[in-house]
DNA sequence: GCAAAACCAAGTAAGACCCTAGGATAAGGC
DNA sequence: GCCTTATCCTAGGGTCTTACTTGGTTTTGC
C-alpha cells in the first residue's frame, strides 16, 4: 500500500465533490480554489479517477464532475489505488529467491500487513467519512486528536 | 499519515530483527543481504530508529542491533513515524483561511481519516505480526490475499 | 594492534511530485 | 454560427525524495 500526498489530494478532492455535488456538477476550478491544488494537477488526478469510473465528467459550460457512483460505493482504497499505482513490494514474488524460509517469512509478514491496511481502507467509504464529519459538527466540537498530530497543531 | 517504500524498508528490517535477535545481535550486513537493502541506506534508517529508541546498537566485532524494547511494545506506526517524518497536511491549521466552513470540513474529514489510519497502525505491534505469521505458517499455507494484490502475483 | 562492526557526512542518479504552458474537444448561451 | 466555459490531452521542467555510493571515524572483541 502506498499513501502519499498525491493520494491525499485525491481523497480531499473527492470529499469536496461528495460534499458539493448536490447543487449540480462541481468544476475543477472550484476544487482548485477550495483545496489549494493547481488546476492542471487536478486534471491529471481526475483523469485517473475517471478511468476507474470514480467520477463522471460533464463537458461544456455549466459542466464539471459528479461522483461516478454513490458515495457509499466508493472506498478510500479505491481512490488511493486509482491515483497511486499499487506497487507489489516483495522481490521474491512469493517463491523464487526464498530458499531460507526465514526471508520468505519476513516478506509474507509484510504482505499480510499490507493487505490489512488495504482492507481497512476498503471498509471506509466516502459516505462514512461525510456522515461522521457531519455528526461531529452537529456536536459542535472536534473529536480529540492523537497526541502526535495534536501536539504539532497546538504548539505555538 | 505517510506510507512509502521507505517505511516498508524500515518495517521489513524491524521484522527481520524481531525474528533473528534471539541468537544475539543482528548485523546490518545480514539484514542487507536478507532483505535486499543497501547497507548504507539501512544505516540511515537505523539512525532514525535509534533516535526513537526503537533499536539498540552494539558496536565492535560481534556487535549489531537489538530491538530497543519488547516486540509487543513497538507498533508499526512507531516504525513508520521514525523514518517517515509525520507531515501535517492541512494548510489552514485548523482555523485560519477557513472562512467558508465547508473547506474546513473537508480538511477536518481528512484529519479524521489520517488519525484513523494512524490509530489502526498503532494497534498492530511487531509481536502481533510475528505471532500471526507463525500461526499462519503452522497451518501450512498462506492466507487468501486480496483480489487486487493477488491478481498481480498469480498472473503469468 | 587488527579487524569487525556501528556510526557519520557528503554527494548523486533516478524518479516522483506538482506545477506551467499550450492546446484540442465538447456543449451551452447569445 | 460564434463565443465562452469547461473537460480533456500532451509536453516539459523545477524541486524534492529515494536509495545508493564513497570514504571516512569511532568503538570493541580477539
JSON list of C-alpha atoms in Angstrom, two decimals, chain A residues 8-112:
[
{"chain": "A", "resi": 8, "resn": "UNK", "atom": "CA", "xyz": [-4.31, 12.81, -0.05]},
{"chain": "A", "resi": 9, "resn": "UNK", "atom": "CA", "xyz": [-5.07, 15.31, -2.79]},
{"chain": "A", "resi": 10, "resn": "UNK", "atom": "CA", "xyz": [-7.29, 12.77, -4.49]},
{"chain": "A", "resi": 11, "resn": "UNK", "atom": "CA", "xyz": [-9.19, 11.90, -1.31]},
{"chain": "A", "resi": 12, "resn": "UNK", "atom": "CA", "xyz": [-9.58, 15.57, -0.40]},
{"chain": "A", "resi": 13, "resn": "UNK", "atom": "CA", "xyz": [-10.86, 16.41, -3.86]},
{"chain": "A", "resi": 14, "resn": "UNK", "atom": "CA", "xyz": [-13.33, 13.51, -3.78]},
{"chain": "A", "resi": 15, "resn": "UNK", "atom": "CA", "xyz": [-14.55, 14.66, -0.39]},
{"chain": "A", "resi": 16, "resn": "UNK", "atom": "CA", "xyz": [-15.08, 18.13, -1.80]},
{"chain": "A", "resi": 17, "resn": "UNK", "atom": "CA", "xyz": [-17.03, 16.56, -4.63]},
{"chain": "A", "resi": 18, "resn": "UNK", "atom": "CA", "xyz": [-19.15, 14.45, -2.30]},
{"chain": "A", "resi": 19, "resn": "UNK", "atom": "CA", "xyz": [-19.99, 17.48, -0.19]},
{"chain": "A", "resi": 20, "resn": "UNK", "atom": "CA", "xyz": [-20.90, 19.80, -3.06]},
{"chain": "A", "resi": 21, "resn": "UNK", "atom": "CA", "xyz": [-22.33, 17.74, -5.87]},
{"chain": "A", "resi": 22, "resn": "UNK", "atom": "CA", "xyz": [-25.84, 18.17, -4.50]},
{"chain": "A", "resi": 23, "resn": "UNK", "atom": "CA", "xyz": [-26.04, 21.52, -6.29]},
{"chain": "A", "resi": 24, "resn": "UNK", "atom": "CA", "xyz": [-25.08, 20.31, -9.74]},
{"chain": "A", "resi": 25, "resn": "UNK", "atom": "CA", "xyz": [-21.68, 19.36, -11.14]},
{"chain": "A", "resi": 26, "resn": "UNK", "atom": "CA", "xyz": [-18.57, 20.69, -9.43]},
{"chain": "A", "resi": 27, "resn": "UNK", "atom": "CA", "xyz": [-15.86, 22.32, -11.53]},
{"chain": "A", "resi": 28, "resn": "UNK", "atom": "CA", "xyz": [-12.20, 21.59, -11.05]},
{"chain": "A", "resi": 29, "resn": "UNK", "atom": "CA", "xyz": [-11.64, 25.33, -10.82]},
{"chain": "A", "resi": 30, "resn": "UNK", "atom": "CA", "xyz": [-13.77, 25.39, -7.68]},
{"chain": "A", "resi": 31, "resn": "UNK", "atom": "CA", "xyz": [-11.94, 22.48, -6.12]},
{"chain": "A", "resi": 32, "resn": "UNK", "atom": "CA", "xyz": [-8.65, 24.09, -7.08]},
{"chain": "A", "resi": 33, "resn": "UNK", "atom": "CA", "xyz": [-9.55, 27.24, -5.15]},
{"chain": "A", "resi": 34, "resn": "UNK", "atom": "CA", "xyz": [-11.16, 25.43, -2.24]},
{"chain": "A", "resi": 35, "resn": "UNK", "atom": "CA", "xyz": [-8.40, 22.93, -1.64]},
{"chain": "A", "resi": 36, "resn": "UNK", "atom": "CA", "xyz": [-5.37, 24.80, -2.88]},
{"chain": "A", "resi": 37, "resn": "UNK", "atom": "CA", "xyz": [-4.43, 22.37, -5.63]},
{"chain": "A", "resi": 38, "resn": "UNK", "atom": "CA", "xyz": [-3.37, 23.53, -9.09]},
{"chain": "A", "resi": 39, "resn": "UNK", "atom": "CA", "xyz": [-5.95, 23.06, -11.82]},
{"chain": "A", "resi": 40, "resn": "UNK", "atom": "CA", "xyz": [-3.67, 21.07, -14.06]},
{"chain": "A", "resi": 41, "resn": "UNK", "atom": "CA", "xyz": [-2.69, 18.68, -11.34]},
{"chain": "A", "resi": 42, "resn": "UNK", "atom": "CA", "xyz": [-6.35, 18.16, -10.53]},
{"chain": "A", "resi": 43, "resn": "UNK", "atom": "CA", "xyz": [-6.96, 17.39, -14.19]},
{"chain": "A", "resi": 44, "resn": "UNK", "atom": "CA", "xyz": [-4.32, 14.68, -14.05]},
{"chain": "A", "resi": 45, "resn": "UNK", "atom": "CA", "xyz": [-5.74, 13.21, -10.88]},
{"chain": "A", "resi": 46, "resn": "UNK", "atom": "CA", "xyz": [-9.27, 13.27, -12.27]},
{"chain": "A", "resi": 47, "resn": "UNK", "atom": "CA", "xyz": [-8.14, 11.60, -15.47]},
{"chain": "A", "resi": 48, "resn": "UNK", "atom": "CA", "xyz": [-7.05, 8.66, -13.31]},
{"chain": "A", "resi": 49, "resn": "UNK", "atom": "CA", "xyz": [-10.22, 8.79, -11.21]},
{"chain": "A", "resi": 50, "resn": "UNK", "atom": "CA", "xyz": [-12.33, 8.89, -14.35]},
{"chain": "A", "resi": 51, "resn": "UNK", "atom": "CA", "xyz": [-10.54, 5.86, -15.80]},
{"chain": "A", "resi": 52, "resn": "UNK", "atom": "CA", "xyz": [-11.65, 3.90, -12.74]},
{"chain": "A", "resi": 53, "resn": "UNK", "atom": "CA", "xyz": [-15.20, 5.27, -13.05]},
{"chain": "A", "resi": 54, "resn": "UNK", "atom": "CA", "xyz": [-14.97, 7.02, -9.72]},
{"chain": "A", "resi": 55, "resn": "UNK", "atom": "CA", "xyz": [-16.03, 10.34, -11.27]},
{"chain": "A", "resi": 56, "resn": "UNK", "atom": "CA", "xyz": [-18.08, 11.35, -14.28]},
{"chain": "A", "resi": 57, "resn": "UNK", "atom": "CA", "xyz": [-17.19, 14.46, -16.27]},
{"chain": "A", "resi": 58, "resn": "UNK", "atom": "CA", "xyz": [-19.68, 16.82, -17.91]},
{"chain": "A", "resi": 59, "resn": "UNK", "atom": "CA", "xyz": [-18.15, 18.98, -20.60]},
{"chain": "A", "resi": 60, "resn": "UNK", "atom": "CA", "xyz": [-19.10, 22.44, -21.69]},
{"chain": "A", "resi": 61, "resn": "UNK", "atom": "CA", "xyz": [-20.33, 25.46, -19.76]},
{"chain": "A", "resi": 62, "resn": "UNK", "atom": "CA", "xyz": [-22.17, 24.56, -16.59]},
{"chain": "A", "resi": 63, "resn": "UNK", "atom": "CA", "xyz": [-20.26, 21.29, -16.64]},
{"chain": "A", "resi": 64, "resn": "UNK", "atom": "CA", "xyz": [-17.98, 19.78, -14.06]},
{"chain": "A", "resi": 65, "resn": "UNK", "atom": "CA", "xyz": [-17.76, 16.49, -12.23]},
{"chain": "A", "resi": 66, "resn": "UNK", "atom": "CA", "xyz": [-20.13, 14.18, -10.43]},
{"chain": "A", "resi": 67, "resn": "UNK", "atom": "CA", "xyz": [-19.21, 11.13, -8.41]},
{"chain": "A", "resi": 68, "resn": "UNK", "atom": "CA", "xyz": [-19.22, 8.09, -10.67]},
{"chain": "A", "resi": 69, "resn": "UNK", "atom": "CA", "xyz": [-21.19, 6.01, -8.15]},
{"chain": "A", "resi": 70, "resn": "UNK", "atom": "CA", "xyz": [-22.86, 6.57, -4.83]},
{"chain": "A", "resi": 71, "resn": "UNK", "atom": "CA", "xyz": [-20.61, 7.92, -2.09]},
{"chain": "A", "resi": 72, "resn": "UNK", "atom": "CA", "xyz": [-21.32, 4.72, -0.16]},
{"chain": "A", "resi": 73, "resn": "UNK", "atom": "CA", "xyz": [-19.91, 2.65, -3.02]},
{"chain": "A", "resi": 74, "resn": "UNK", "atom": "CA", "xyz": [-16.57, 4.46, -3.18]},
{"chain": "A", "resi": 75, "resn": "UNK", "atom": "CA", "xyz": [-13.95, 3.43, -0.66]},
{"chain": "A", "resi": 76, "resn": "UNK", "atom": "CA", "xyz": [-10.84, 5.35, 0.32]},
{"chain": "A", "resi": 77, "resn": "UNK", "atom": "CA", "xyz": [-8.79, 2.45, -1.01]},
{"chain": "A", "resi": 78, "resn": "UNK", "atom": "CA", "xyz": [-10.49, 2.84, -4.40]},
{"chain": "A", "resi": 79, "resn": "UNK", "atom": "CA", "xyz": [-9.43, 6.46, -4.58]},
{"chain": "A", "resi": 80, "resn": "UNK", "atom": "CA", "xyz": [-5.86, 5.90, -3.50]},
{"chain": "A", "resi": 81, "resn": "UNK", "atom": "CA", "xyz": [-5.40, 2.94, -5.82]},
{"chain": "A", "resi": 82, "resn": "UNK", "atom": "CA", "xyz": [-6.73, 4.99, -8.74]},
{"chain": "A", "resi": 83, "resn": "UNK", "atom": "CA", "xyz": [-4.06, 7.68, -8.48]},
{"chain": "A", "resi": 84, "resn": "UNK", "atom": "CA", "xyz": [-1.23, 5.92, -6.64]},
{"chain": "A", "resi": 85, "resn": "UNK", "atom": "CA", "xyz": [-0.22, 2.90, -8.58]},
{"chain": "A", "resi": 86, "resn": "UNK", "atom": "CA", "xyz": [-0.33, -0.15, -6.36]},
{"chain": "A", "resi": 87, "resn": "UNK", "atom": "CA", "xyz": [3.18, -1.44, -6.03]},
{"chain": "A", "resi": 88, "resn": "UNK", "atom": "CA", "xyz": [3.86, -5.05, -5.25]},
{"chain": "A", "resi": 89, "resn": "UNK", "atom": "CA", "xyz": [6.80, -4.93, -2.93]},
{"chain": "A", "resi": 90, "resn": "UNK", "atom": "CA", "xyz": [8.43, -8.26, -2.33]},
{"chain": "A", "resi": 91, "resn": "UNK", "atom": "CA", "xyz": [11.13, -9.14, -4.78]},
{"chain": "A", "resi": 92, "resn": "UNK", "atom": "CA", "xyz": [10.88, -12.88, -4.30]},
{"chain": "A", "resi": 93, "resn": "UNK", "atom": "CA", "xyz": [7.39, -12.99, -5.78]},
{"chain": "A", "resi": 94, "resn": "UNK", "atom": "CA", "xyz": [6.26, -15.47, -3.15]},
{"chain": "A", "resi": 95, "resn": "UNK", "atom": "CA", "xyz": [8.53, -18.31, -4.11]},
{"chain": "A", "resi": 96, "resn": "UNK", "atom": "CA", "xyz": [11.76, -17.60, -6.00]},
{"chain": "A", "resi": 97, "resn": "UNK", "atom": "CA", "xyz": [14.93, -16.47, -4.22]},
{"chain": "A", "resi": 98, "resn": "UNK", "atom": "CA", "xyz": [13.36, -17.52, -0.97]},
{"chain": "A", "resi": 99, "resn": "UNK", "atom": "CA", "xyz": [15.31, -20.60, -0.07]},
{"chain": "A", "resi": 100, "resn": "UNK", "atom": "CA", "xyz": [15.96, -19.59, 3.50]},
{"chain": "A", "resi": 101, "resn": "UNK", "atom": "CA", "xyz": [12.35, -19.74, 4.56]},
{"chain": "A", "resi": 102, "resn": "UNK", "atom": "CA", "xyz": [13.01, -17.02, 7.08]},
{"chain": "A", "resi": 103, "resn": "UNK", "atom": "CA", "xyz": [13.49, -14.42, 4.44]},
{"chain": "A", "resi": 104, "resn": "UNK", "atom": "CA", "xyz": [10.25, -15.52, 2.89]},
{"chain": "A", "resi": 105, "resn": "UNK", "atom": "CA", "xyz": [8.52, -15.25, 6.25]},
{"chain": "A", "resi": 106, "resn": "UNK", "atom": "CA", "xyz": [9.56, -11.63, 6.60]},
{"chain": "A", "resi": 107, "resn": "UNK", "atom": "CA", "xyz": [8.18, -10.88, 3.18]},
{"chain": "A", "resi": 108, "resn": "UNK", "atom": "CA", "xyz": [4.94, -12.69, 3.81]},
{"chain": "A", "resi": 109, "resn": "UNK", "atom": "CA", "xyz": [4.53, -10.77, 7.04]},
{"chain": "A", "resi": 110, "resn": "UNK", "atom": "CA", "xyz": [4.85, -7.54, 5.13]},
{"chain": "A", "resi": 111, "resn": "UNK", "atom": "CA", "xyz": [2.34, -8.77, 2.58]},
{"chain": "A", "resi": 112, "resn": "UNK", "atom": "CA", "xyz": [-0.03, -9.58, 5.38]}
]
